[in-house]
Amino acid sequence: VYVGIDAGGTLVKLAYWKDGQLTFSKMPSTEAQSILDELRQEVNGEAICITGGKADWFAKDLPPATKRMVEFEATTLGVRELLGAQNPMVSSFVLTNIGTGTSIHYLDEHTSERATGIGLGGGTLMGLSAMLTGVHRYEDIVEGSLRGKRGAIDLTVQDIYVDAVPPIPGELTASNFGKAWSNREAAQKKDDQLAAITGMIGESIVTISAQIAVQYSTNDIVYIGSTLSSQSSLKQVCSSYTKIRNKIPHFIEQGEFSGALGALLAV
Ligand code: ATP
Ligand code: MG
């Protein structure tokens, strides 16, 4: 058995071969102890490679021979592998990894470099949602924001240019939460607040990613991270807002396991 582990700020991701099949799983870092116990007993350290910000912390409970890998290298390796199989036409692109925080890279066939990062990410979604609405569970936050509408909370460019043609696309957000101050009564619905939080985080990340794409002369932005798995509201925001910013969004299936897969490939 070979195992790749990405111990992130919030979730631990695993990639391993099981019955000849590549298998992925993830769990909150706080619940990873039982997996570590299993690995320690069943797997030889040389067959494990671990990456991620919490790698050193977790490795204390793993066999001493466990290999380490720099997070950025593991993620890059995994992304190239997944993208090669799913969308080989995209070869030079901005890679935006929305984890607990967000890290933005540029990759082409030969090189890769970290462009920048931003503290808005999945952790912000969890924290702001809990503070503002009292909703704690990730699934509840996603479901609420999918039901919610942003019109009572966010101010669009068109809202400012009343009865006029705006000089930039009217659907762009002029001010996230910009209506909530004067519109306090209407801005009370939790689902709407969750949608507005998601919108602010997604749009900010997209805006920076699009600017990085301009800097590196590419139109393609590949988004990965656990906040984008399945039908998440953040994924919808990133998809539509990237198009509004005249760039092409790409989402990789199992993209949140890129780091774990990269570590597995390096064992
Ligand atoms: P980082 O890369 O920044 O160290 P990470 O690798 O743990 O963090 P990801 O796993 O990519 O980050 O994403 C974590 C985010 O995914 C959380 O902040 C949350 O928004 C979302 N998420 C998805 N599923 C869950 C879950 N079951 N529990 C908690 N958060 C979840
Ligand atoms: Mg991560």
Tab-separated table of C-alpha atoms and ligand atoms in Angstrom:
chain	number	residue	atom	x	y	z
A	1	VAL	CA	0.000	0.000	0.000
A	2	TYR	CA	1.183	3.506	-0.836
A	3	VAL	CA	-0.369	6.558	0.782
A	4	GLY	CA	-0.198	10.297	0.052
A	5	ILE	CA	-1.397	12.641	2.811
A	6	ASP	CA	-2.166	16.351	2.558
A	7	ALA	CA	-2.593	17.656	6.088
A	8	GLY	CA	-4.207	21.059	5.484
A	9	GLY	CA	-5.285	23.759	7.888
A	10	THR	CA	-8.832	22.379	8.095
A	11	LEU	CA	-9.062	19.007	6.348
A	12	VAL	CA	-6.748	16.037	5.937
A	13	LYS	CA	-6.867	14.558	2.454
A	14	LEU	CA	-5.691	11.025	1.602
A	15	ALA	CA	-4.840	9.435	-1.734
A	16	TYR	CA	-3.984	5.721	-1.867
A	17	TRP	CA	-4.181	2.594	-3.957
A	18	LYS	CA	-6.872	0.184	-2.825
A	19	ASP	CA	-7.666	-3.015	-4.731
A	20	GLY	CA	-5.788	-1.607	-7.697
A	21	GLN	CA	-7.864	1.552	-7.652
A	22	LEU	CA	-6.869	5.110	-6.854
A	23	THR	CA	-8.959	6.138	-3.855
A	24	PHE	CA	-9.462	9.523	-2.179
A	25	SER	CA	-10.861	10.459	1.194
A	26	LYS	CA	-10.933	13.503	3.457
A	27	MET	CA	-11.801	14.305	7.036
A	28	PRO	CA	-11.467	17.178	9.498
A	29	SER	CA	-7.910	17.419	10.856
A	30	THR	CA	-9.385	16.993	14.323
A	31	GLU	CA	-10.738	13.535	13.410
A	32	ALA	CA	-7.657	12.194	11.643
A	33	GLN	CA	-6.231	10.395	14.666
A	34	SER	CA	-7.842	7.020	13.929
A	35	ILE	CA	-6.518	7.079	10.372
A	36	LEU	CA	-3.051	7.817	11.676
A	37	ASP	CA	-3.296	4.874	14.098
A	38	GLU	CA	-4.301	2.581	11.242
A	39	LEU	CA	-1.494	3.799	9.007
A	40	ARG	CA	1.078	3.423	11.739
A	41	GLN	CA	0.162	-0.209	12.184
A	42	GLU	CA	-0.394	-1.245	8.605
A	43	VAL	CA	1.881	0.776	6.403
A	44	ASN	CA	5.641	0.946	6.190
A	45	GLY	CA	6.884	4.534	6.585
A	46	GLU	CA	8.686	4.455	3.254
A	47	ALA	CA	5.309	3.985	1.593
A	48	ILE	CA	3.875	7.194	3.050
A	49	CYS	CA	4.496	10.733	1.839
A	50	ILE	CA	2.965	13.664	3.677
A	51	THR	CA	2.558	17.328	2.708
A	52	GLY	CA	0.584	20.377	3.846
A	53	GLY	CA	0.939	22.947	6.600
A	54	LYS	CA	0.203	20.431	9.335
A	55	ALA	CA	2.528	17.743	7.887
A	56	ASP	CA	5.183	18.030	10.589
A	57	TRP	CA	2.605	18.024	13.312
A	58	PHE	CA	0.964	14.854	11.963
A	59	ALA	CA	4.223	13.146	11.096
A	60	LYS	CA	5.030	12.897	14.793
A	61	ASP	CA	2.456	10.080	14.937
A	62	LEU	CA	3.642	8.337	11.769
A	63	PRO	CA	6.603	5.986	11.218
A	64	PRO	CA	9.949	7.831	11.252
A	65	ALA	CA	10.684	6.881	7.627
A	66	THR	CA	7.610	8.828	6.417
A	67	LYS	CA	8.585	11.083	3.518
A	68	ARG	CA	7.866	14.838	3.437
A	69	MET	CA	7.084	17.016	0.479
A	70	VAL	CA	6.762	20.775	0.092
A	71	GLU	CA	3.038	21.595	-0.233
A	72	PHE	CA	3.399	23.699	-3.372
A	73	GLU	CA	5.345	20.966	-5.190
A	74	ALA	CA	2.858	18.268	-4.214
A	75	THR	CA	-0.116	20.377	-5.297
A	76	THR	CA	1.508	21.254	-8.612
A	77	LEU	CA	2.357	17.626	-9.344
A	78	GLY	CA	-1.176	16.484	-8.513
A	79	VAL	CA	-2.813	19.231	-10.543
A	80	ARG	CA	-0.712	18.418	-13.611
A	81	GLU	CA	-1.698	14.760	-13.293
A	82	LEU	CA	-5.444	15.421	-12.903
A	83	LEU	CA	-5.551	18.123	-15.545
A	84	GLY	CA	-3.573	15.972	-17.981
A	85	ALA	CA	-6.291	13.338	-17.727
A	86	GLN	CA	-9.315	15.662	-17.646
A	87	ASN	CA	-8.397	18.709	-19.696
A	88	PRO	CA	-5.013	18.363	-21.437
A	89	MET	CA	-5.597	21.422	-23.644
A	90	VAL	CA	-5.078	23.699	-20.662
A	91	SER	CA	-1.319	23.806	-20.227
A	92	SER	CA	-0.481	27.312	-19.027
A	93	PHE	CA	-2.813	28.733	-16.431
A	94	VAL	CA	-3.341	30.453	-13.133
A	95	LEU	CA	-3.934	27.946	-10.335
A	96	THR	CA	-6.097	29.236	-7.508
A	97	ASN	CA	-6.170	26.939	-4.489
A	98	ILE	CA	-9.029	27.939	-2.200
A	99	GLY	CA	-8.202	26.115	1.026
A	100	THR	CA	-8.565	27.531	4.498
A	101	GLY	CA	-6.824	30.507	2.953
A	102	THR	CA	-6.140	31.050	-0.750
A	103	SER	CA	-2.907	30.597	-2.649
A	104	ILE	CA	-2.480	31.683	-6.278
A	105	HIS	CA	0.123	30.227	-8.646
A	106	TYR	CA	1.103	30.302	-12.283
A	107	LEU	CA	1.932	27.057	-14.085
A	108	ASP	CA	3.017	26.246	-17.610
A	109	GLU	CA	4.555	23.119	-19.175
A	110	HIS	CA	7.954	23.750	-17.669
A	111	THR	CA	7.698	26.083	-14.734
A	112	SER	CA	5.532	26.961	-11.787
A	113	GLU	CA	5.675	29.821	-9.350
A	114	ARG	CA	3.624	31.233	-6.541
A	115	ALA	CA	2.179	34.562	-7.613
A	116	THR	CA	0.394	35.679	-4.461
A	117	GLY	CA	-2.062	34.708	-1.791
A	118	ILE	CA	-5.004	36.179	0.091
A	119	GLY	CA	-6.454	35.539	3.518
A	120	LEU	CA	-9.970	35.200	2.157
A	121	GLY	CA	-10.807	31.524	1.736
A	122	GLY	CA	-12.758	28.567	3.079
A	123	GLY	CA	-11.885	29.513	6.641
A	124	THR	CA	-13.334	32.974	6.076
A	125	LEU	CA	-16.531	31.397	4.761
A	126	MET	CA	-16.830	29.304	7.906
A	127	GLY	CA	-15.878	32.084	10.337
A	128	LEU	CA	-17.955	34.924	8.887
A	129	SER	CA	-20.963	32.637	8.422
A	130	ALA	CA	-20.787	31.483	12.029
A	131	MET	CA	-20.362	35.045	13.343
A	132	LEU	CA	-23.083	36.644	11.268
A	133	THR	CA	-25.719	33.905	11.062
A	134	GLY	CA	-24.858	31.328	13.729
A	135	VAL	CA	-24.742	28.604	11.051
A	136	HIS	CA	-21.727	26.359	11.733
A	137	ARG	CA	-21.847	23.231	9.604
A	138	TYR	CA	-20.196	23.502	6.199
A	139	GLU	CA	-23.087	21.685	4.459
A	140	ASP	CA	-25.651	24.019	6.067
A	141	ILE	CA	-23.651	27.071	5.010
A	142	VAL	CA	-23.531	25.824	1.417
A	143	GLU	CA	-27.226	24.914	1.303
A	144	GLY	CA	-28.269	28.239	2.818
A	145	SER	CA	-26.162	30.261	0.424
A	146	LEU	CA	-27.531	28.320	-2.548
A	147	ARG	CA	-31.068	29.286	-1.452
A	148	GLY	CA	-30.152	32.877	-0.630
A	149	LYS	CA	-30.371	35.970	-2.846
A	150	ARG	CA	-27.852	38.772	-2.758
A	151	GLY	CA	-30.060	41.560	-4.094
A	152	ALA	CA	-31.036	42.936	-0.680
A	153	ILE	CA	-27.450	43.063	0.593
A	154	ASP	CA	-24.994	43.680	-2.238
A	155	LEU	CA	-24.851	46.841	-4.296
A	156	THR	CA	-24.268	46.325	-8.010
A	157	VAL	CA	-22.913	48.851	-10.476
A	158	GLN	CA	-26.400	48.985	-12.014
A	159	ASP	CA	-27.880	49.897	-8.601
A	160	ILE	CA	-25.716	53.021	-8.596
A	161	TYR	CA	-26.324	53.961	-12.230
A	162	VAL	CA	-30.110	54.304	-11.823
A	163	ASP	CA	-31.830	54.705	-15.212
A	164	ALA	CA	-28.436	55.089	-16.874
A	165	VAL	CA	-26.084	52.914	-18.861
A	166	PRO	CA	-23.051	52.198	-16.651
A	167	PRO	CA	-19.532	52.503	-18.090
A	168	ILE	CA	-18.653	48.997	-16.883
A	169	PRO	CA	-20.867	45.863	-16.774
A	170	GLY	CA	-23.879	46.568	-14.558
A	171	GLU	CA	-23.842	43.086	-13.017
A	172	LEU	CA	-20.443	43.693	-11.423
A	173	THR	CA	-20.613	44.151	-7.682
A	174	ALA	CA	-19.920	47.780	-6.800
A	175	SER	CA	-19.962	47.158	-3.062
A	176	ASN	CA	-20.248	43.813	-1.288
A	177	PHE	CA	-22.701	44.290	1.613
A	178	GLY	CA	-23.116	47.876	0.368
A	179	LYS	CA	-26.917	47.808	0.663
A	180	ALA	CA	-27.113	46.253	4.097
A	181	TRP	CA	-26.430	49.493	5.934
A	182	SER	CA	-29.328	51.461	4.547
A	183	ASN	CA	-31.423	48.354	4.018
A	184	ARG	CA	-31.054	46.731	7.438
A	185	GLU	CA	-34.600	45.397	7.663
A	186	ALA	CA	-34.458	43.624	4.328
A	187	ALA	CA	-30.932	42.323	4.928
A	188	GLN	CA	-31.819	40.055	7.868
A	189	LYS	CA	-32.398	36.739	6.116
A	190	LYS	CA	-29.729	34.210	7.026
A	191	ASP	CA	-29.719	32.519	3.644
A	192	ASP	CA	-29.234	35.887	1.939
A	193	GLN	CA	-26.395	36.729	4.303
A	194	LEU	CA	-24.726	33.382	3.572
A	195	ALA	CA	-25.056	34.055	-0.151
A	196	ALA	CA	-23.540	37.534	0.274
A	197	ILE	CA	-20.612	36.208	2.319
A	198	THR	CA	-19.932	33.568	-0.310
A	199	GLY	CA	-20.200	36.207	-3.026
A	200	MET	CA	-17.730	38.554	-1.369
A	201	ILE	CA	-15.140	35.832	-0.846
A	202	GLY	CA	-15.535	34.351	-4.322
A	203	GLU	CA	-15.524	37.675	-6.158
A	204	SER	CA	-12.445	38.932	-4.316
A	205	ILE	CA	-10.549	35.740	-5.105
A	206	VAL	CA	-11.651	35.858	-8.750
A	207	THR	CA	-10.702	39.518	-9.132
A	208	ILE	CA	-7.162	38.877	-7.899
A	209	SER	CA	-6.845	35.656	-9.915
A	210	ALA	CA	-7.948	37.464	-13.076
A	211	GLN	CA	-5.364	40.175	-12.479
A	212	ILE	CA	-2.663	37.535	-12.041
A	213	ALA	CA	-3.849	35.964	-15.313
A	214	VAL	CA	-3.334	39.316	-17.060
A	215	GLN	CA	0.133	39.567	-15.512
A	216	TYR	CA	1.087	36.150	-16.902
A	217	SER	CA	-0.732	36.575	-20.249
A	218	THR	CA	-3.103	33.650	-19.879
A	219	ASN	CA	-6.891	33.404	-20.014
A	220	ASP	CA	-7.291	30.182	-18.069
A	221	ILE	CA	-7.865	29.983	-14.341
A	222	VAL	CA	-7.990	26.571	-12.672
A	223	TYR	CA	-9.689	26.483	-9.283
A	224	ILE	CA	-9.123	23.762	-6.681
A	225	GLY	CA	-9.832	23.258	-2.968
A	226	SER	CA	-12.407	21.568	-0.782
A	227	THR	CA	-14.757	24.563	-0.911
A	228	LEU	CA	-15.316	23.803	-4.603
A	229	SER	CA	-16.238	20.124	-4.377
A	230	SER	CA	-19.707	19.071	-5.582
A	231	GLN	CA	-22.316	21.781	-6.118
A	232	SER	CA	-20.991	24.491	-3.862
A	233	SER	CA	-22.149	28.078	-3.995
A	234	LEU	CA	-18.549	29.317	-4.032
A	235	LYS	CA	-17.978	27.274	-7.163
A	236	GLN	CA	-20.934	28.974	-8.845
A	237	VAL	CA	-19.643	32.419	-7.879
A	238	CYS	CA	-16.123	31.622	-9.119
A	239	SER	CA	-17.487	30.234	-12.363
A	240	SER	CA	-19.777	33.114	-13.273
A	241	TYR	CA	-17.577	35.941	-11.969
A	242	THR	CA	-14.507	34.634	-13.827
A	243	LYS	CA	-16.508	34.851	-17.063
A	244	ILE	CA	-17.658	38.372	-16.201
A	245	ARG	CA	-13.942	39.180	-15.768
A	246	ASN	CA	-13.335	37.812	-19.294
A	247	LYS	CA	-11.320	34.803	-18.208
A	248	ILE	CA	-12.057	31.086	-18.541
A	249	PRO	CA	-12.793	29.157	-15.323
A	250	HIS	CA	-11.847	25.481	-14.988
A	251	PHE	CA	-12.707	23.117	-12.169
A	252	ILE	CA	-10.915	19.818	-11.735
A	253	GLU	CA	-12.798	16.777	-10.537
A	254	GLN	CA	-11.169	15.603	-7.286
A	255	GLY	CA	-9.091	18.806	-7.465
A	256	GLU	CA	-9.141	19.137	-3.676
A	257	PHE	CA	-6.998	15.984	-3.575
A	258	SER	CA	-4.218	17.462	-5.735
A	259	GLY	CA	-1.784	17.769	-2.823
A	260	ALA	CA	-2.474	14.238	-1.569
A	261	LEU	CA	-2.150	12.836	-5.090
A	262	GLY	CA	1.128	14.696	-5.638
A	263	ALA	CA	2.454	13.230	-2.401
A	264	LEU	CA	1.320	9.748	-3.462
A	265	LEU	CA	3.062	10.102	-6.825
A	266	ALA	CA	6.268	11.087	-5.042
A	267	VAL	CA	6.367	8.059	-2.725
B	1	ATP	P1	-4.943	25.067	3.616
B	1	ATP	O1	-4.591	24.489	2.267
B	1	ATP	O2	-5.250	26.522	3.556
B	1	ATP	O3	-3.953	24.688	4.677
B	1	ATP	P2	-6.944	22.949	3.701
B	1	ATP	O4	-6.018	22.172	2.841
B	1	ATP	O5	-7.452	22.280	4.932
B	1	ATP	O6	-6.304	24.360	4.098
B	1	ATP	P3	-9.187	22.633	1.909
B	1	ATP	O7	-9.355	21.242	2.419
B	1	ATP	O8	-8.872	22.773	0.470
B	1	ATP	O9	-8.154	23.434	2.806
B	1	ATP	O10	-10.507	23.472	2.197
B	1	ATP	C1	-10.960	23.714	3.519
B	1	ATP	C2	-12.306	24.379	3.440
B	1	ATP	O11	-13.237	23.483	2.853
B	1	ATP	C3	-12.912	24.774	4.766
B	1	ATP	O12	-12.445	26.022	5.204
B	1	ATP	C4	-14.401	24.791	4.434
B	1	ATP	O13	-14.790	26.040	3.881
B	1	ATP	C5	-14.531	23.729	3.344
B	1	ATP	N1	-15.067	22.434	3.771
B	1	ATP	C6	-15.534	21.494	2.921
B	1	ATP	N2	-15.983	20.417	3.574
B	1	ATP	C7	-15.792	20.657	4.893
B	1	ATP	C8	-16.040	19.911	6.089
B	1	ATP	N3	-16.601	18.709	6.065
B	1	ATP	N4	-15.680	20.469	7.269
B	1	ATP	C9	-15.108	21.670	7.318
B	1	ATP	N5	-14.858	22.423	6.217
B	1	ATP	C10	-15.185	21.934	5.022
B	2	MG	MG	-4.682	22.700	1.328
